[in-house]
PDB file of C-alpha atoms in Angstrom:
ATOM      1  CA  ILE A1119       0.000   0.000   0.000  1.00 82.00           C
ATOM      2  CA  MET A1120       1.657   3.193  -1.227  1.00 84.00           C
ATOM      3  CA  TYR A1121       1.150   6.347   0.869  1.00 80.00           C
ATOM      4  CA  PRO A1122      -1.654   5.010   3.131  1.00 80.00           C
ATOM      5  CA  GLU A1123      -1.666   8.320   5.031  1.00 80.00           C
ATOM      6  CA  ARG A1124      -3.454   9.860   2.038  1.00 77.00           C
ATOM      7  CA  LEU A1125      -6.446   7.546   2.370  1.00 72.00           C
ATOM      8  CA  LYS A1126      -9.719   8.887   3.759  1.00 72.00           C
ATOM      9  CA  PHE A1127     -11.553   6.630   6.178  1.00 68.00           C
ATOM     10  CA  GLN A1128     -15.266   6.924   6.870  1.00 62.00           C
ATOM     11  CA  GLY A1129     -17.189   4.941   9.451  1.00 58.00           C
ATOM     12  CA  SER A1130     -16.232   1.269   9.312  1.00 54.00           C
ATOM     13  CA  SER A1131     -14.455   1.561   5.960  1.00 52.00           C
ATOM     14  CA  SER A1132     -11.142   0.729   7.604  1.00 58.00           C
ATOM     15  CA  GLU A1133     -12.340  -2.708   8.756  1.00 74.00           C
ATOM     16  CA  TRP A1134     -12.027  -4.253   5.294  1.00 76.00           C
ATOM     17  CA  MET A1135      -8.341  -5.065   5.870  1.00 82.00           C
ATOM     18  CA  ASN A1136      -9.078  -6.979   9.052  1.00 84.00           C
ATOM     19  CA  LYS A1137     -11.505  -9.253   7.203  1.00 85.00           C
ATOM     20  CA  LYS A1138      -8.925 -10.494   4.704  1.00 89.00           C
ATOM     21  CA  GLU A1139      -8.016 -13.692   6.505  1.00 90.00           C
ATOM     22  CA  HIS A1140      -6.068 -15.073   3.538  1.00 92.00           C
ATOM     23  CA  LEU A1141      -3.740 -12.068   3.325  1.00 93.00           C
ATOM     24  CA  ARG A1142      -0.205 -13.242   4.079  1.00 94.00           C
ATOM     25  CA  ARG A1143       2.151 -10.433   3.006  1.00 96.00           C
ATOM     26  CA  LEU A1144       1.614  -6.714   3.604  1.00 94.00           C
ATOM     27  CA  THR A1145       3.819  -3.701   2.806  1.00 95.00           C
ATOM     28  CA  PHE A1146       3.179  -0.131   3.921  1.00 92.00           C
ATOM     29  CA  ARG A1147       5.256   2.408   1.993  1.00 92.00           C
ATOM     30  CA  LEU A1148       4.813   5.854   3.518  1.00 87.00           C
ATOM     31  CA  ASP A1149       5.775   9.288   2.220  1.00 82.00           C
ATOM     32  CA  GLN A1150       9.205  10.046   3.692  1.00 76.00           C
ATOM     33  CA  HIS A1151       9.398  13.558   2.256  1.00 74.00           C
ATOM     34  CA  ASP A1152       6.081  15.060   3.386  1.00 70.00           C
ATOM     35  CA  LYS A1153       6.959  16.914   6.582  1.00 69.00           C
ATOM     36  CA  GLY A1154       4.439  17.158   9.390  1.00 65.00           C
ATOM     37  CA  ASN A1155       2.357  14.118   8.469  1.00 78.00           C
ATOM     38  CA  GLU A1156       3.349  11.926  11.420  1.00 84.00           C
ATOM     39  CA  GLN A1157      -0.165  11.892  12.887  1.00 85.00           C
ATOM     40  CA  ASP A1158      -1.721  11.027   9.525  1.00 85.00           C
ATOM     41  CA  GLN A1159       0.691   8.121   9.178  1.00 88.00           C
ATOM     42  CA  LYS A1160      -0.046   6.889  12.673  1.00 87.00           C
ATOM     43  CA  LYS A1161      -3.828   7.056  12.173  1.00 87.00           C
ATOM     44  CA  ALA A1162      -3.641   5.330   8.803  1.00 87.00           C
ATOM     45  CA  LEU A1163      -1.565   2.404  10.033  1.00 89.00           C
ATOM     46  CA  GLN A1164      -3.708   2.022  13.120  1.00 88.00           C
ATOM     47  CA  ALA A1165      -6.847   1.917  10.951  1.00 88.00           C
ATOM     48  CA  LEU A1166      -5.421  -0.593   8.471  1.00 90.00           C
ATOM     49  CA  GLU A1167      -5.194  -3.443  10.953  1.00 90.00           C
ATOM     50  CA  PRO A1168      -4.697  -6.750   9.107  1.00 93.00           C
ATOM     51  CA  HIS A1169      -6.055 -10.141  10.049  1.00 93.00           C
ATOM     52  CA  THR A1170      -3.960 -12.015  12.596  1.00 94.00           C
ATOM     53  CA  ASN A1171      -3.157 -14.658   9.955  1.00 95.00           C
ATOM     54  CA  LEU A1172      -0.623 -12.261   8.405  1.00 96.00           C
ATOM     55  CA  THR A1173       2.839 -13.843   8.149  1.00 97.00           C
ATOM     56  CA  GLU A1174       4.970 -11.055   6.623  1.00 98.00           C
ATOM     57  CA  LEU A1175       4.929  -7.306   7.337  1.00 97.00           C
ATOM     58  CA  HIS A1176       7.104  -4.574   5.802  1.00 97.00           C
ATOM     59  CA  VAL A1177       6.961  -0.934   6.919  1.00 96.00           C
ATOM     60  CA  VAL A1178       8.940   1.664   4.947  1.00 95.00           C
ATOM     61  CA  GLY A1179       9.356   5.344   5.803  1.00 92.00           C
ATOM     62  CA  TYR A1180       7.191   5.528   8.931  1.00 91.00           C
ATOM     63  CA  LYS A1181       7.835   8.727  10.918  1.00 90.00           C
ATOM     64  CA  GLY A1182       5.633   8.193  13.974  1.00 86.00           C
ATOM     65  CA  ASN A1183       7.035   7.720  17.473  1.00 87.00           C
ATOM     66  CA  GLU A1184       4.896   4.642  18.098  1.00 88.00           C
ATOM     67  CA  PHE A1185       3.948   1.751  15.879  1.00 92.00           C
ATOM     68  CA  PRO A1186       0.339   0.478  15.613  1.00 92.00           C
ATOM     69  CA  SER A1187      -1.007  -1.244  18.704  1.00 92.00           C
ATOM     70  CA  TRP A1188      -2.152  -4.256  16.675  1.00 94.00           C
ATOM     71  CA  ILE A1189       1.352  -5.517  15.822  1.00 94.00           C
ATOM     72  CA  PRO A1190       1.756  -7.592  19.036  1.00 93.00           C
ATOM     73  CA  SER A1191      -1.448  -9.484  18.155  1.00 94.00           C
ATOM     74  CA  LEU A1192       0.104 -10.923  14.973  1.00 96.00           C
ATOM     75  CA  ASP A1193       0.812 -14.349  16.427  1.00 95.00           C
ATOM     76  CA  CYS A1194       1.439 -15.862  12.980  1.00 97.00           C
ATOM     77  CA  LEU A1195       3.946 -13.218  11.868  1.00 97.00           C
ATOM     78  CA  VAL A1196       7.102 -14.906  10.564  1.00 98.00           C
ATOM     79  CA  LYS A1197       8.937 -11.950   9.007  1.00 98.00           C
ATOM     80  CA  LEU A1198       9.045  -8.290  10.063  1.00 98.00           C
ATOM     81  CA  SER A1199      11.016  -5.628   8.197  1.00 98.00           C
ATOM     82  CA  LEU A1200      11.246  -1.980   9.296  1.00 97.00           C
ATOM     83  CA  TYR A1201      13.079   0.254   6.837  1.00 97.00           C
ATOM     84  CA  ASN A1202      13.927   3.938   7.128  1.00 95.00           C
ATOM     85  CA  CYS A1203      11.551   4.502  10.036  1.00 93.00           C
ATOM     86  CA  SER A1204      12.190   7.535  12.242  1.00 90.00           C
ATOM     87  CA  THR A1205      11.046   6.343  15.644  1.00 89.00           C
ATOM     88  CA  PRO A1206      13.597   6.993  18.429  1.00 87.00           C
ATOM     89  CA  GLU A1207      11.590   4.972  20.939  1.00 88.00           C
ATOM     90  CA  PRO A1208      12.117   1.289  21.811  1.00 91.00           C
ATOM     91  CA  LEU A1209       9.956  -1.409  20.244  1.00 92.00           C
ATOM     92  CA  PRO A1210       8.773  -3.321  23.347  1.00 86.00           C
ATOM     93  CA  TRP A1211       6.399  -5.551  21.400  1.00 90.00           C
ATOM     94  CA  LEU A1212       9.082  -7.322  19.364  1.00 91.00           C
ATOM     95  CA  ASP A1213       9.621 -10.175  21.797  1.00 87.00           C
ATOM     96  CA  LYS A1214       5.841 -10.667  22.003  1.00 88.00           C
ATOM     97  CA  LEU A1215       5.734 -12.181  18.499  1.00 94.00           C
ATOM     98  CA  PRO A1216       6.002 -15.948  19.125  1.00 94.00           C
ATOM     99  CA  SER A1217       6.332 -17.034  15.471  1.00 97.00           C
ATOM    100  CA  LEU A1218       8.840 -14.387  14.349  1.00 97.00           C
ATOM    101  CA  GLU A1219      11.702 -16.034  12.439  1.00 98.00           C
ATOM    102  CA  VAL A1220      13.148 -13.098  10.486  1.00 98.00           C
ATOM    103  CA  LEU A1221      13.644  -9.580  11.884  1.00 98.00           C
ATOM    104  CA  GLU A1222      15.146  -6.756   9.829  1.00 98.00           C
ATOM    105  CA  LEU A1223      15.804  -3.242  11.147  1.00 98.00           C
ATOM    106  CA  ARG A1224      17.352  -1.155   8.376  1.00 98.00           C
ATOM    107  CA  ARG A1225      18.220   2.553   8.270  1.00 97.00           C
ATOM    108  CA  MET A1226      16.623   3.208  11.651  1.00 96.00           C
ATOM    109  CA  HIS A1227      18.703   6.347  12.092  1.00 95.00           C
ATOM    110  CA  SER A1228      17.024   7.575  15.302  1.00 94.00           C
ATOM    111  CA  LEU A1229      16.658   4.259  17.118  1.00 95.00           C
ATOM    112  CA  ARG A1230      18.792   4.058  20.274  1.00 96.00           C
ATOM    113  CA  PHE A1231      17.324   0.979  21.964  1.00 95.00           C
ATOM    114  CA  VAL A1232      15.353  -1.948  20.594  1.00 94.00           C
ATOM    115  CA  ALA A1233      13.479  -2.669  23.824  1.00 90.00           C
ATOM    116  CA  GLU A1234      12.667  -0.810  27.025  1.00 85.00           C
ATOM    117  CA  LYS A1235      13.501  -3.720  29.286  1.00 79.00           C
ATOM    118  CA  CYS A1236      13.654  -7.462  29.126  1.00 68.00           C
ATOM    119  CA  ASP A1237      10.594  -9.355  30.282  1.00 58.00           C
ATOM    120  CA  ASP A1238      12.104 -12.234  32.247  1.00 56.00           C
ATOM    121  CA  SER A1239       8.773 -14.057  32.142  1.00 56.00           C
ATOM    122  CA  VAL A1240       9.139 -14.517  28.369  1.00 57.00           C
ATOM    123  CA  HIS A1241      10.956 -17.819  28.016  1.00 65.00           C
ATOM    124  CA  PRO A1242      12.679 -18.634  25.831  1.00 74.00           C
ATOM    125  CA  PHE A1243      13.669 -15.229  24.511  1.00 84.00           C
ATOM    126  CA  PHE A1244      12.556 -14.787  20.866  1.00 91.00           C
ATOM    127  CA  PRO A1245      11.680 -18.503  20.683  1.00 92.00           C
ATOM    128  CA  SER A1246      11.481 -18.691  16.868  1.00 96.00           C
ATOM    129  CA  LEU A1247      13.989 -16.075  15.671  1.00 97.00           C
ATOM    130  CA  LYS A1248      16.429 -17.525  13.130  1.00 98.00           C
ATOM    131  CA  LYS A1249      17.661 -14.500  11.210  1.00 98.00           C
ATOM    132  CA  LEU A1250      18.405 -10.997  12.521  1.00 98.00           C
ATOM    133  CA  THR A1251      19.579  -8.056  10.414  1.00 98.00           C
ATOM    134  CA  LEU A1252      20.591  -4.711  11.936  1.00 98.00           C
ATOM    135  CA  TRP A1253      21.668  -2.382   9.145  1.00 98.00           C
ATOM    136  CA  ASP A1254      22.696   1.276   9.307  1.00 98.00           C
ATOM    137  CA  CYS A1255      21.417   2.117  12.796  1.00 97.00           C
ATOM    138  CA  PRO A1256      24.174   4.563  13.842  1.00 97.00           C
ATOM    139  CA  LYS A1257      22.572   5.664  17.124  1.00 96.00           C
ATOM    140  CA  LEU A1258      21.718   2.180  18.339  1.00 96.00           C
ATOM    141  CA  GLN A1259      23.553   1.698  21.655  1.00 95.00           C
ATOM    142  CA  SER A1260      22.055  -1.339  23.313  1.00 94.00           C
ATOM    143  CA  TRP A1261      19.231  -3.810  22.880  1.00 94.00           C
ATOM    144  CA  TRP A1262      17.715  -2.580  26.148  1.00 92.00           C
ATOM    145  CA  ARG A1263      17.392   0.937  27.473  1.00 88.00           C
ATOM    146  CA  ASN A1264      17.960  -0.461  30.965  1.00 78.00           C
ATOM    147  CA  ASN A1265      20.947  -2.796  30.832  1.00 65.00           C
ATOM    148  CA  ASN A1266      20.664  -4.187  34.335  1.00 55.00           C
ATOM    149  CA  ASN A1267      18.290  -6.670  35.882  1.00 48.00           C
ATOM    150  CA  THR A1268      16.841  -5.989  39.304  1.00 40.00           C
ATOM    151  CA  ASP A1269      19.363  -8.448  40.736  1.00 41.00           C
ATOM    152  CA  GLY A1270      22.216  -6.511  39.152  1.00 41.00           C
ATOM    153  CA  LYS A1271      23.115  -9.089  36.518  1.00 44.00           C
ATOM    154  CA  SER A1272      24.084  -7.856  33.104  1.00 48.00           C
ATOM    155  CA  ARG A1273      21.509  -8.003  30.358  1.00 46.00           C
ATOM    156  CA  ASN A1274      23.961  -9.697  28.064  1.00 64.00           C
ATOM    157  CA  SER A1275      23.365 -13.022  29.802  1.00 74.00           C
ATOM    158  CA  ILE A1276      20.150 -13.242  27.764  1.00 88.00           C
ATOM    159  CA  ILE A1277      20.507 -15.337  24.605  1.00 89.00           C
ATOM    160  CA  PHE A1278      18.734 -15.839  21.309  1.00 92.00           C
ATOM    161  CA  SER A1279      17.789 -19.471  21.699  1.00 88.00           C
ATOM    162  CA  CYS A1280      17.768 -20.614  18.063  1.00 93.00           C
ATOM    163  CA  ILE A1281      19.296 -17.882  15.904  1.00 96.00           C
ATOM    164  CA  SER A1282      21.187 -19.105  12.807  1.00 98.00           C
ATOM    165  CA  SER A1283      22.076 -15.951  10.892  1.00 98.00           C
ATOM    166  CA  LEU A1284      23.169 -12.523  12.158  1.00 98.00           C
ATOM    167  CA  GLN A1285      24.083  -9.473  10.078  1.00 98.00           C
ATOM    168  CA  ILE A1286      25.149  -6.250  11.804  1.00 98.00           C
ATOM    169  CA  HIS A1287      26.261  -3.511   9.421  1.00 98.00           C
ATOM    170  CA  TYR A1288      27.068   0.114  10.281  1.00 97.00           C
ATOM    171  CA  CYS A1289      25.986  -0.027  13.924  1.00 97.00           C
ATOM    172  CA  PRO A1290      29.252   1.181  15.527  1.00 96.00           C
ATOM    173  CA  ASN A1291      27.731   2.067  18.904  1.00 96.00           C
ATOM    174  CA  LEU A1292      25.879  -1.171  19.557  1.00 96.00           C
ATOM    175  CA  THR A1293      27.807  -2.737  22.435  1.00 93.00           C
ATOM    176  CA  ARG A1294      25.110  -4.695  24.298  1.00 93.00           C
ATOM    177  CA  MET A1295      22.616  -7.125  22.845  1.00 94.00           C
ATOM    178  CA  PRO A1296      21.369 -10.671  23.453  1.00 93.00           C
ATOM    179  CA  LEU A1297      24.064 -13.284  22.979  1.00 93.00           C
ATOM    180  CA  TYR A1298      24.073 -15.540  19.932  1.00 94.00           C
ATOM    181  CA  PRO A1299      25.940 -18.807  20.572  1.00 92.00           C
ATOM    182  CA  THR A1300      23.766 -20.976  18.298  1.00 92.00           C
ATOM    183  CA  LEU A1301      24.728 -19.266  15.026  1.00 96.00           C
ATOM    184  CA  ASP A1302      25.271 -21.932  12.389  1.00 95.00           C
ATOM    185  CA  GLU A1303      24.838 -20.158   9.037  1.00 97.00           C
ATOM    186  CA  ILE A1304      26.449 -16.727   8.834  1.00 98.00           C
ATOM    187  CA  LEU A1305      27.830 -13.935  10.996  1.00 98.00           C
ATOM    188  CA  GLU A1306      28.515 -10.544   9.422  1.00 98.00           C
ATOM    189  CA  LEU A1307      30.049  -7.642  11.349  1.00 97.00           C
ATOM    190  CA  VAL A1308      30.688  -4.524   9.273  1.00 97.00           C
ATOM    191  CA  ASP A1309      31.701  -1.228  10.906  1.00 96.00           C
ATOM    192  CA  SER A1310      30.221  -2.495  14.159  1.00 95.00           C
ATOM    193  CA  SER A1311      31.388  -3.342  17.662  1.00 93.00           C
ATOM    194  CA  VAL A1312      32.854  -6.748  18.481  1.00 92.00           C
ATOM    195  CA  GLU A1313      31.772  -6.493  22.126  1.00 92.00           C
ATOM    196  CA  PRO A1314      28.618  -8.629  21.730  1.00 93.00           C
ATOM    197  CA  MET A1315      30.769 -11.329  20.114  1.00 92.00           C
ATOM    198  CA  ARG A1316      33.243 -11.050  22.974  1.00 90.00           C
ATOM    199  CA  ASP A1317      30.438 -11.336  25.521  1.00 90.00           C
ATOM    200  CA  THR A1318      29.091 -14.426  23.767  1.00 91.00           C
ATOM    201  CA  ILE A1319      32.502 -16.110  23.879  1.00 88.00           C
ATOM    202  CA  TYR A1320      33.239 -15.133  27.479  1.00 84.00           C
ATOM    203  CA  TYR A1321      29.829 -16.149  28.774  1.00 78.00           C
ATOM    204  CA  GLY A1322      30.260 -19.547  27.163  1.00 67.00           C
ATOM    205  CA  GLU A1323      33.502 -19.938  29.120  1.00 65.00           C
ATOM    206  CA  SER A1324      31.935 -18.834  32.402  1.00 64.00           C
ATOM    207  CA  LYS A1325      30.563 -21.093  35.124  1.00 47.00           C
ATOM    208  CA  MET A1326      27.021 -20.388  33.929  1.00 56.00           C
ATOM    209  CA  GLY A1327      27.707 -21.390  30.329  1.00 55.00           C
ATOM    210  CA  PHE A1328      24.962 -21.900  27.800  1.00 56.00           C
ATOM    211  CA  LYS A1329      22.861 -24.525  29.503  1.00 56.00           C
ATOM    212  CA  GLU A1330      19.824 -23.521  27.478  1.00 53.00           C
ATOM    213  CA  ALA A1331      21.617 -23.507  24.129  1.00 48.00           C
ATOM    214  CA  LYS A1332      23.546 -26.732  24.817  1.00 64.00           C
ATOM    215  CA  VAL A1333      26.270 -25.647  22.424  1.00 75.00           C
ATOM    216  CA  VAL A1334      29.796 -24.269  22.456  1.00 88.00           C
ATOM    217  CA  PRO A1335      29.524 -20.672  21.147  1.00 91.00           C
ATOM    218  CA  PHE A1336      30.135 -20.448  17.378  1.00 94.00           C
ATOM    219  CA  SER A1337      31.131 -24.112  17.127  1.00 93.00           C
ATOM    220  CA  LYS A1338      28.552 -24.690  14.368  1.00 95.00           C
ATOM    221  CA  LEU A1339      29.037 -21.451  12.399  1.00 97.00           C
ATOM    222  CA  LYS A1340      29.740 -22.006   8.688  1.00 98.00           C
ATOM    223  CA  CYS A1341      30.430 -18.529   7.270  1.00 98.00           C
ATOM    224  CA  MET A1342      31.813 -15.259   8.700  1.00 97.00           C
ATOM    225  CA  PHE A1343      32.437 -11.841   7.170  1.00 98.00           C
ATOM    226  CA  ILE A1344      34.226  -9.151   9.202  1.00 95.00           C
ATOM    227  CA  ALA A1345      34.978  -5.678   7.845  1.00 96.00           C
ATOM    228  CA  SER A1346      35.917  -2.215   9.111  1.00 95.00           C
ATOM    229  CA  ILE A1347      36.366  -3.386  12.689  1.00 90.00           C
ATOM    230  CA  GLN A1348      38.375  -0.856  14.684  1.00 81.00           C
ATOM    231  CA  LYS A1349      38.780  -2.883  17.872  1.00 80.00           C
ATOM    232  CA  SER A1350      40.368  -6.317  17.801  1.00 75.00           C
ATOM    233  CA  PRO A1351      38.317  -9.342  18.882  1.00 76.00           C
ATOM    234  CA  PRO A1352      39.296 -11.128  22.115  1.00 72.00           C
ATOM    235  CA  GLU A1353      42.376 -13.333  22.375  1.00 71.00           C
ATOM    236  CA  LEU A1354      42.000 -16.830  20.934  1.00 74.00           C
ATOM    237  CA  TRP A1355      38.555 -15.872  19.645  1.00 83.00           C
ATOM    238  CA  LEU A1356      38.746 -18.343  16.760  1.00 88.00           C
ATOM    239  CA  VAL A1357      39.313 -21.446  18.887  1.00 89.00           C
ATOM    240  CA  ASN A1358      35.605 -22.336  18.939  1.00 90.00           C
ATOM    241  CA  PHE A1359      35.028 -21.844  15.192  1.00 93.00           C
ATOM    242  CA  THR A1360      35.752 -25.466  14.321  1.00 93.00           C
ATOM    243  CA  SER A1361      32.957 -25.743  11.711  1.00 96.00           C
ATOM    244  CA  LEU A1362      33.781 -22.504   9.868  1.00 97.00           C
ATOM    245  CA  GLU A1363      34.036 -23.111   6.113  1.00 98.00           C
ATOM    246  CA  LYS A1364      34.279 -19.577   4.740  1.00 98.00           C
ATOM    247  CA  LEU A1365      36.021 -16.536   6.269  1.00 97.00           C
ATOM    248  CA  HIS A1366      36.302 -13.059   4.754  1.00 97.00           C
ATOM    249  CA  ILE A1367      38.271 -10.302   6.524  1.00 95.00           C
ATOM    250  CA  ARG A1368      38.313  -6.804   4.993  1.00 96.00           C
ATOM    251  CA  ASP A1369      39.329  -3.246   5.919  1.00 95.00           C
ATOM    252  CA  CYS A1370      40.613  -4.092   9.398  1.00 91.00           C
ATOM    253  CA  SER A1371      43.119  -1.298  10.008  1.00 89.00           C
ATOM    254  CA  GLN A1372      44.265  -2.598  13.418  1.00 87.00           C
ATOM    255  CA  LEU A1373      44.928  -6.195  12.388  1.00 88.00           C
ATOM    256  CA  GLU A1374      48.695  -6.790  12.574  1.00 89.00           C
ATOM    257  CA  ALA A1375      48.910 -10.588  12.384  1.00 88.00           C
ATOM    258  CA  LEU A1376      46.752 -13.631  11.849  1.00 86.00           C
ATOM    259  CA  PRO A1377      44.470 -14.001  14.875  1.00 82.00           C
ATOM    260  CA  SER A1378      45.555 -16.423  17.577  1.00 80.00           C
ATOM    261  CA  GLY A1379      43.698 -19.684  17.217  1.00 84.00           C
ATOM    262  CA  PHE A1380      43.662 -19.475  13.427  1.00 88.00           C
ATOM    263  CA  LYS A1381      45.060 -22.989  13.206  1.00 88.00           C
ATOM    264  CA  HIS A1382      41.911 -24.340  14.865  1.00 91.00           C
ATOM    265  CA  LEU A1383      39.875 -23.598  11.720  1.00 94.00           C
ATOM    266  CA  ARG A1384      40.157 -27.184  10.532  1.00 93.00           C
ATOM    267  CA  SER A1385      36.977 -26.999   8.430  1.00 96.00           C
ATOM    268  CA  LEU A1386      37.961 -23.792   6.613  1.00 96.00           C
ATOM    269  CA  GLN A1387      37.734 -24.115   2.820  1.00 97.00           C
ATOM    270  CA  SER A1388      37.788 -20.501   1.611  1.00 97.00           C
ATOM    271  CA  LEU A1389      39.763 -17.575   3.061  1.00 96.00           C
ATOM    272  CA  THR A1390      39.756 -13.995   1.789  1.00 97.00           C
ATOM    273  CA  ILE A1391      41.869 -11.247   3.383  1.00 96.00           C
ATOM    274  CA  GLU A1392      41.881  -7.779   1.843  1.00 96.00           C
ATOM    275  CA  THR A1393      42.733  -4.146   2.557  1.00 95.00           C
ATOM    276  CA  CYS A1394      44.443  -4.571   5.917  1.00 93.00           C
ATOM    277  CA  PRO A1395      47.269  -1.975   5.813  1.00 93.00           C
ATOM    278  CA  VAL A1396      49.348  -3.133   8.798  1.00 93.00           C
ATOM    279  CA  LEU A1397      48.811  -6.878   8.493  1.00 91.00           C
ATOM    280  CA  ASP A1398      52.014  -8.915   8.370  1.00 92.00           C
ATOM    281  CA  LEU A1399      51.126 -12.453   7.305  1.00 91.00           C
ATOM    282  CA  ASP A1400      54.687 -13.625   8.048  1.00 89.00           C
ATOM    283  CA  GLN A1401      54.314 -13.041  11.796  1.00 87.00           C
ATOM    284  CA  SER A1402      52.341 -16.222  12.446  1.00 83.00           C
ATOM    285  CA  PRO A1403      53.739 -19.048  10.279  1.00 86.00           C
ATOM    286  CA  ASP A1404      52.496 -21.740  12.674  1.00 87.00           C
ATOM    287  CA  GLU A1405      48.869 -20.621  12.358  1.00 86.00           C
ATOM    288  CA  TRP A1406      48.592 -22.095   8.851  1.00 90.00           C
ATOM    289  CA  GLU A1407      49.330 -25.673   9.837  1.00 87.00           C
ATOM    290  CA  GLY A1408      45.833 -26.566  11.026  1.00 86.00           C
ATOM    291  CA  LEU A1409      44.047 -25.520   7.824  1.00 92.00           C
ATOM    292  CA  GLU A1410      43.618 -29.052   6.535  1.00 91.00           C
ATOM    293  CA  LYS A1411      40.738 -28.317   4.128  1.00 95.00           C
ATOM    294  CA  LEU A1412      41.661 -24.869   2.797  1.00 95.00           C
ATOM    295  CA  ASN A1413      41.395 -24.948  -1.004  1.00 95.00           C
ATOM    296  CA  CYS A1414      40.886 -21.265  -1.919  1.00 96.00           C
ATOM    297  CA  LEU A1415      43.018 -18.350  -0.676  1.00 96.00           C
ATOM    298  CA  ILE A1416      42.416 -14.773  -1.861  1.00 96.00           C
ATOM    299  CA  ILE A1417      44.719 -11.961  -0.693  1.00 95.00           C
ATOM    300  CA  LYS A1418      44.228  -8.369  -1.868  1.00 95.00           C
ATOM    301  CA  GLU A1419      45.791  -5.036  -0.956  1.00 94.00           C
ATOM    302  CA  ILE A1420      48.070  -6.230   1.839  1.00 94.00           C
ATOM    303  CA  PRO A1421      51.010  -3.771   1.523  1.00 94.00           C
ATOM    304  CA  LYS A1422      53.402  -5.740   3.741  1.00 92.00           C
ATOM    305  CA  LEU A1423      53.022  -8.909   1.700  1.00 91.00           C
ATOM    306  CA  LYS A1424      56.048  -9.307  -0.593  1.00 88.00           C
ATOM    307  CA  SER A1425      55.751 -13.039  -1.278  1.00 89.00           C
ATOM    308  CA  LEU A1426      53.591 -15.979  -0.283  1.00 89.00           C
ATOM    309  CA  PRO A1427      53.122 -16.006   3.511  1.00 89.00           C
ATOM    310  CA  MET A1428      55.580 -18.006   5.590  1.00 90.00           C
ATOM    311  CA  GLY A1429      54.008 -21.270   6.698  1.00 88.00           C
ATOM    312  CA  LEU A1430      51.609 -21.484   3.759  1.00 91.00           C
ATOM    313  CA  GLU A1431      53.597 -24.430   2.422  1.00 90.00           C
ATOM    314  CA  LYS A1432      52.063 -26.478   5.253  1.00 88.00           C
ATOM    315  CA  VAL A1433      48.636 -26.208   3.617  1.00 91.00           C
ATOM    316  CA  LYS A1434      48.567 -29.197   1.252  1.00 90.00           C
ATOM    317  CA  SER A1435      44.916 -28.863   0.216  1.00 92.00           C
ATOM    318  CA  LEU A1436      45.207 -25.526  -1.645  1.00 93.00           C
ATOM    319  CA  ARG A1437      43.861 -25.523  -5.209  1.00 94.00           C
ATOM    320  CA  GLU A1438      43.495 -21.803  -5.881  1.00 94.00           C
ATOM    321  CA  ILE A1439      45.537 -18.768  -4.816  1.00 93.00           C
ATOM    322  CA  ARG A1440      44.703 -15.239  -5.941  1.00 89.00           C
TER     323      ARG A1440
END
């Protein structure tokens, strides 16, 4: 529905949407350039309440401070995408969607917190969420406005119970969010903080561990892309990544040597390293010896590289070098 704020509702004319029980996918595309129409947008979306059978909702260009009150009632909603919406307020209803598998928050330039506080009675946390995308949310600081429980424990002991794919791009201030030990498809961190990754690794090593997840953090992850990371990940951060098959590292200006634990990537098949100005691949010759399945190596724009890296001769499985 293009520009729903321009619609005129009379009497019960808005109820027609709610009667469409076979409607599965709905997109609201609002006018992002018409200043001063926030109330019209809010009224229009509130009036256009869909049937609870809806499984996919996309909202583009919404400028209101609050989203429609009917969203938490969408028990069948599988995918939710919010794009270029201006709300600075948290979205407390997100964890009330029991069937939500895919959540995308893109270009939410005013959003500082995803939720007001964590409802400890909701268990497990986001029970169906498999894929999360946070893209270009520069003001986003933390998942919760209040980072502490009443007992003083850190919020980052809360985990996504079944998440498989996580993409965080251009969210440099996001330092606290639910942990994600069960990732098994892809992890992308681009111009974003590594602190949530660090917290996930450290919590897995703590006495508490991930009893709910029943998994070693990142031990099932298959693909990882890291770019424009200013702060280095924790020591030995790659030790757990024993199932990783594809790794791409780009634009990491602080990376001076291959990360410790690199040799534990025994499932790695494809490695790309590019545009790392201070990286010296000759510093860690022993880190290559564990790469038993590596068959593709791509190295681009590494100024300190004058010849093939020392130790690479230990990799017998290589078929392609670029």
